[in-house]
PDB file of C-alpha atoms in Angstrom:
ATOM      1  CA  MET C 268     -38.286   8.164 -17.221  1.00 84.00           C
ATOM      2  CA  ALA C 269     -35.024   7.612 -19.150  1.00 97.00           C
ATOM      3  CA  LYS C 270     -34.384   4.028 -20.386  1.00 98.00           C
ATOM      4  CA  ALA C 271     -31.217   2.088 -21.491  1.00 98.00           C
ATOM      5  CA  LYS C 272     -30.525  -1.224 -23.114  1.00 98.00           C
ATOM      6  CA  LEU C 273     -28.789  -3.857 -20.880  1.00 98.00           C
ATOM      7  CA  ASN C 274     -27.399  -6.864 -22.814  1.00 98.00           C
ATOM      8  CA  PHE C 275     -26.375 -10.085 -21.025  1.00 98.00           C
ATOM      9  CA  LYS C 276     -23.887 -11.752 -23.356  1.00 97.00           C
ATOM     10  CA  ASP C 277     -24.069 -15.199 -21.602  1.00 96.00           C
ATOM     11  CA  ILE C 278     -27.762 -15.698 -22.406  1.00 97.00           C
ATOM     12  CA  ASP C 279     -27.893 -13.465 -25.453  1.00 97.00           C
ATOM     13  CA  VAL C 280     -30.752 -11.286 -23.959  1.00 98.00           C
ATOM     14  CA  THR C 281     -31.104  -7.553 -24.136  1.00 98.00           C
ATOM     15  CA  VAL C 282     -33.688  -5.791 -22.007  1.00 98.00           C
ATOM     16  CA  THR C 283     -34.698  -2.085 -21.880  1.00 98.00           C
ATOM     17  CA  VAL C 284     -34.406  -0.956 -18.289  1.00 98.00           C
ATOM     18  CA  PRO C 285     -34.875   2.384 -16.339  1.00 98.00           C
ATOM     19  CA  VAL C 286     -31.682   4.396 -15.936  1.00 98.00           C
ATOM     20  CA  GLY C 287     -30.382   3.917 -12.389  1.00 98.00           C
ATOM     21  CA  VAL C 288     -31.269   0.315 -12.060  1.00 97.00           C
ATOM     22  CA  ARG C 289     -28.517  -1.906 -10.665  1.00 96.00           C
ATOM     23  CA  VAL C 290     -27.481  -4.748 -12.929  1.00 97.00           C
ATOM     24  CA  ILE C 291     -28.007  -7.402 -10.341  1.00 95.00           C
ATOM     25  CA  GLU C 292     -31.777  -6.500 -10.217  1.00 95.00           C
ATOM     26  CA  ILE C 293     -32.308  -7.396 -13.743  1.00 97.00           C
ATOM     27  CA  SER C 294     -29.786 -10.328 -13.842  1.00 95.00           C
ATOM     28  CA  ASP C 295     -31.717 -12.038 -11.153  1.00 89.00           C
ATOM     29  CA  LYS C 296     -35.057 -11.647 -12.842  1.00 94.00           C
ATOM     30  CA  ILE C 297     -33.956 -12.888 -16.264  1.00 95.00           C
ATOM     31  CA  GLY C 298     -31.822 -15.793 -15.217  1.00 93.00           C
ATOM     32  CA  SER C 299     -28.342 -14.483 -16.293  1.00 95.00           C
ATOM     33  CA  GLY C 300     -25.253 -16.414 -14.899  1.00 94.00           C
ATOM     34  CA  ILE C 301     -24.216 -13.502 -12.804  1.00 93.00           C
ATOM     35  CA  VAL C 302     -24.425 -14.953  -9.348  1.00 87.00           C
ATOM     36  CA  TYR C 303     -24.498 -13.099  -5.967  1.00 85.00           C
ATOM     37  CA  GLY C 304     -24.236 -13.826  -2.273  1.00 82.00           C
ATOM     38  CA  CYS C 305     -25.138 -10.525  -1.092  1.00 79.00           C
ATOM     39  CA  ARG C 306     -26.427  -7.184  -2.443  1.00 68.00           C
ATOM     40  CA  GLU C 307     -24.154  -4.770  -0.368  1.00 69.00           C
ATOM     41  CA  GLY C 308     -20.987  -4.708  -2.292  1.00 68.00           C
ATOM     42  CA  ASP C 309     -18.779  -6.418   0.088  1.00 69.00           C
ATOM     43  CA  CYS C 310     -18.448 -10.120  -0.910  1.00 85.00           C
ATOM     44  CA  GLY C 311     -17.510 -10.030  -4.631  1.00 89.00           C
ATOM     45  CA  THR C 312     -19.518 -12.936  -5.864  1.00 91.00           C
ATOM     46  CA  CYS C 313     -21.448 -10.865  -8.362  1.00 94.00           C
ATOM     47  CA  LEU C 314     -18.288  -9.859 -10.151  1.00 95.00           C
ATOM     48  CA  MET C 315     -19.115  -9.308 -13.956  1.00 97.00           C
ATOM     49  CA  LYS C 316     -17.174  -8.295 -17.046  1.00 98.00           C
ATOM     50  CA  VAL C 317     -18.374  -5.197 -18.980  1.00 98.00           C
ATOM     51  CA  GLU C 318     -18.132  -6.253 -22.601  1.00 98.00           C
ATOM     52  CA  ASP C 319     -19.275  -2.770 -23.843  1.00 98.00           C
ATOM     53  CA  GLY C 320     -20.469   0.512 -22.547  1.00 98.00           C
ATOM     54  CA  TRP C 321     -18.028   0.848 -19.527  1.00 97.00           C
ATOM     55  CA  GLU C 322     -18.790   4.550 -19.629  1.00 98.00           C
ATOM     56  CA  ASN C 323     -22.519   3.941 -19.247  1.00 98.00           C
ATOM     57  CA  LEU C 324     -22.288   2.628 -15.649  1.00 98.00           C
ATOM     58  CA  SER C 325     -22.171   4.569 -12.363  1.00 98.00           C
ATOM     59  CA  SER C 326     -18.871   5.420 -10.841  1.00 97.00           C
ATOM     60  CA  THR C 327     -17.370   2.874  -8.455  1.00 96.00           C
ATOM     61  CA  SER C 328     -17.940   3.373  -4.765  1.00 93.00           C
ATOM     62  CA  VAL C 329     -15.255   3.210  -2.122  1.00 94.00           C
ATOM     63  CA  ILE C 330     -16.479  -0.189  -1.001  1.00 91.00           C
ATOM     64  CA  GLU C 331     -16.679  -1.480  -4.666  1.00 94.00           C
ATOM     65  CA  ASP C 332     -13.132  -0.321  -5.371  1.00 94.00           C
ATOM     66  CA  LYS C 333     -11.831  -2.196  -2.255  1.00 94.00           C
ATOM     67  CA  VAL C 334     -13.610  -5.423  -3.251  1.00 93.00           C
ATOM     68  CA  LEU C 335     -12.411  -5.189  -6.835  1.00 95.00           C
ATOM     69  CA  ARG C 336      -8.748  -4.703  -5.684  1.00 94.00           C
ATOM     70  CA  GLU C 337      -9.042  -7.632  -3.197  1.00 93.00           C
ATOM     71  CA  ASN C 338     -10.366  -9.797  -6.042  1.00 91.00           C
ATOM     72  CA  ALA C 339      -7.565  -8.574  -8.480  1.00 93.00           C
ATOM     73  CA  ALA C 340     -10.299  -7.789 -10.903  1.00 94.00           C
ATOM     74  CA  GLY C 341      -9.233  -6.202 -14.125  1.00 90.00           C
ATOM     75  CA  ARG C 342     -10.085  -2.960 -15.645  1.00 88.00           C
ATOM     76  CA  HIS C 343     -13.367  -3.913 -17.165  1.00 95.00           C
ATOM     77  CA  TYR C 344     -14.975  -5.620 -14.149  1.00 97.00           C
ATOM     78  CA  ARG C 345     -17.640  -4.369 -11.892  1.00 97.00           C
ATOM     79  CA  LEU C 346     -19.896  -5.691  -9.149  1.00 95.00           C
ATOM     80  CA  ALA C 347     -23.332  -6.149 -10.488  1.00 96.00           C
ATOM     81  CA  CYS C 348     -24.876  -5.289  -7.095  1.00 93.00           C
ATOM     82  CA  GLN C 349     -23.168  -1.866  -7.282  1.00 94.00           C
ATOM     83  CA  ALA C 350     -23.212  -0.950 -10.873  1.00 97.00           C
ATOM     84  CA  GLN C 351     -26.104   1.223 -11.951  1.00 98.00           C
ATOM     85  CA  VAL C 352     -27.080   1.416 -15.530  1.00 98.00           C
ATOM     86  CA  LEU C 353     -26.820   4.944 -17.003  1.00 98.00           C
ATOM     87  CA  GLY C 354     -26.795   4.075 -20.752  1.00 98.00           C
ATOM     88  CA  ASP C 355     -26.545   1.082 -23.083  1.00 98.00           C
ATOM     89  CA  VAL C 356     -24.243  -1.639 -21.753  1.00 98.00           C
ATOM     90  CA  SER C 357     -23.329  -5.244 -22.369  1.00 98.00           C
ATOM     91  CA  VAL C 358     -22.200  -7.606 -19.530  1.00 98.00           C
ATOM     92  CA  SER C 359     -21.243 -11.198 -18.924  1.00 97.00           C
ATOM     93  CA  PRO C 360     -20.398 -13.188 -15.698  1.00 96.00           C
ATOM     94  CA  ALA C 361     -16.772 -13.047 -14.660  1.00 92.00           C
TER      95      ALA C 361
END
């Protein structure tokens, strides 16, 4: 199984994760400041900033695009409940 490094800037922790895991799954386990109110991509509370490795996350879904627009999220912001890790990436709470 392919692995990638996922770094949480807010707590200065890097973990090795299986490719395809959603950021929120790991954030929840290690106590990062990325909060959430759902896991379905329609509330926007898990908004995170992608510090490095933007290209190493899955493409945004239609629902995620809608929520990002509604929250006026900038270019390097994603929903942790939707973003799947495909390679090395660094994130922080929005």
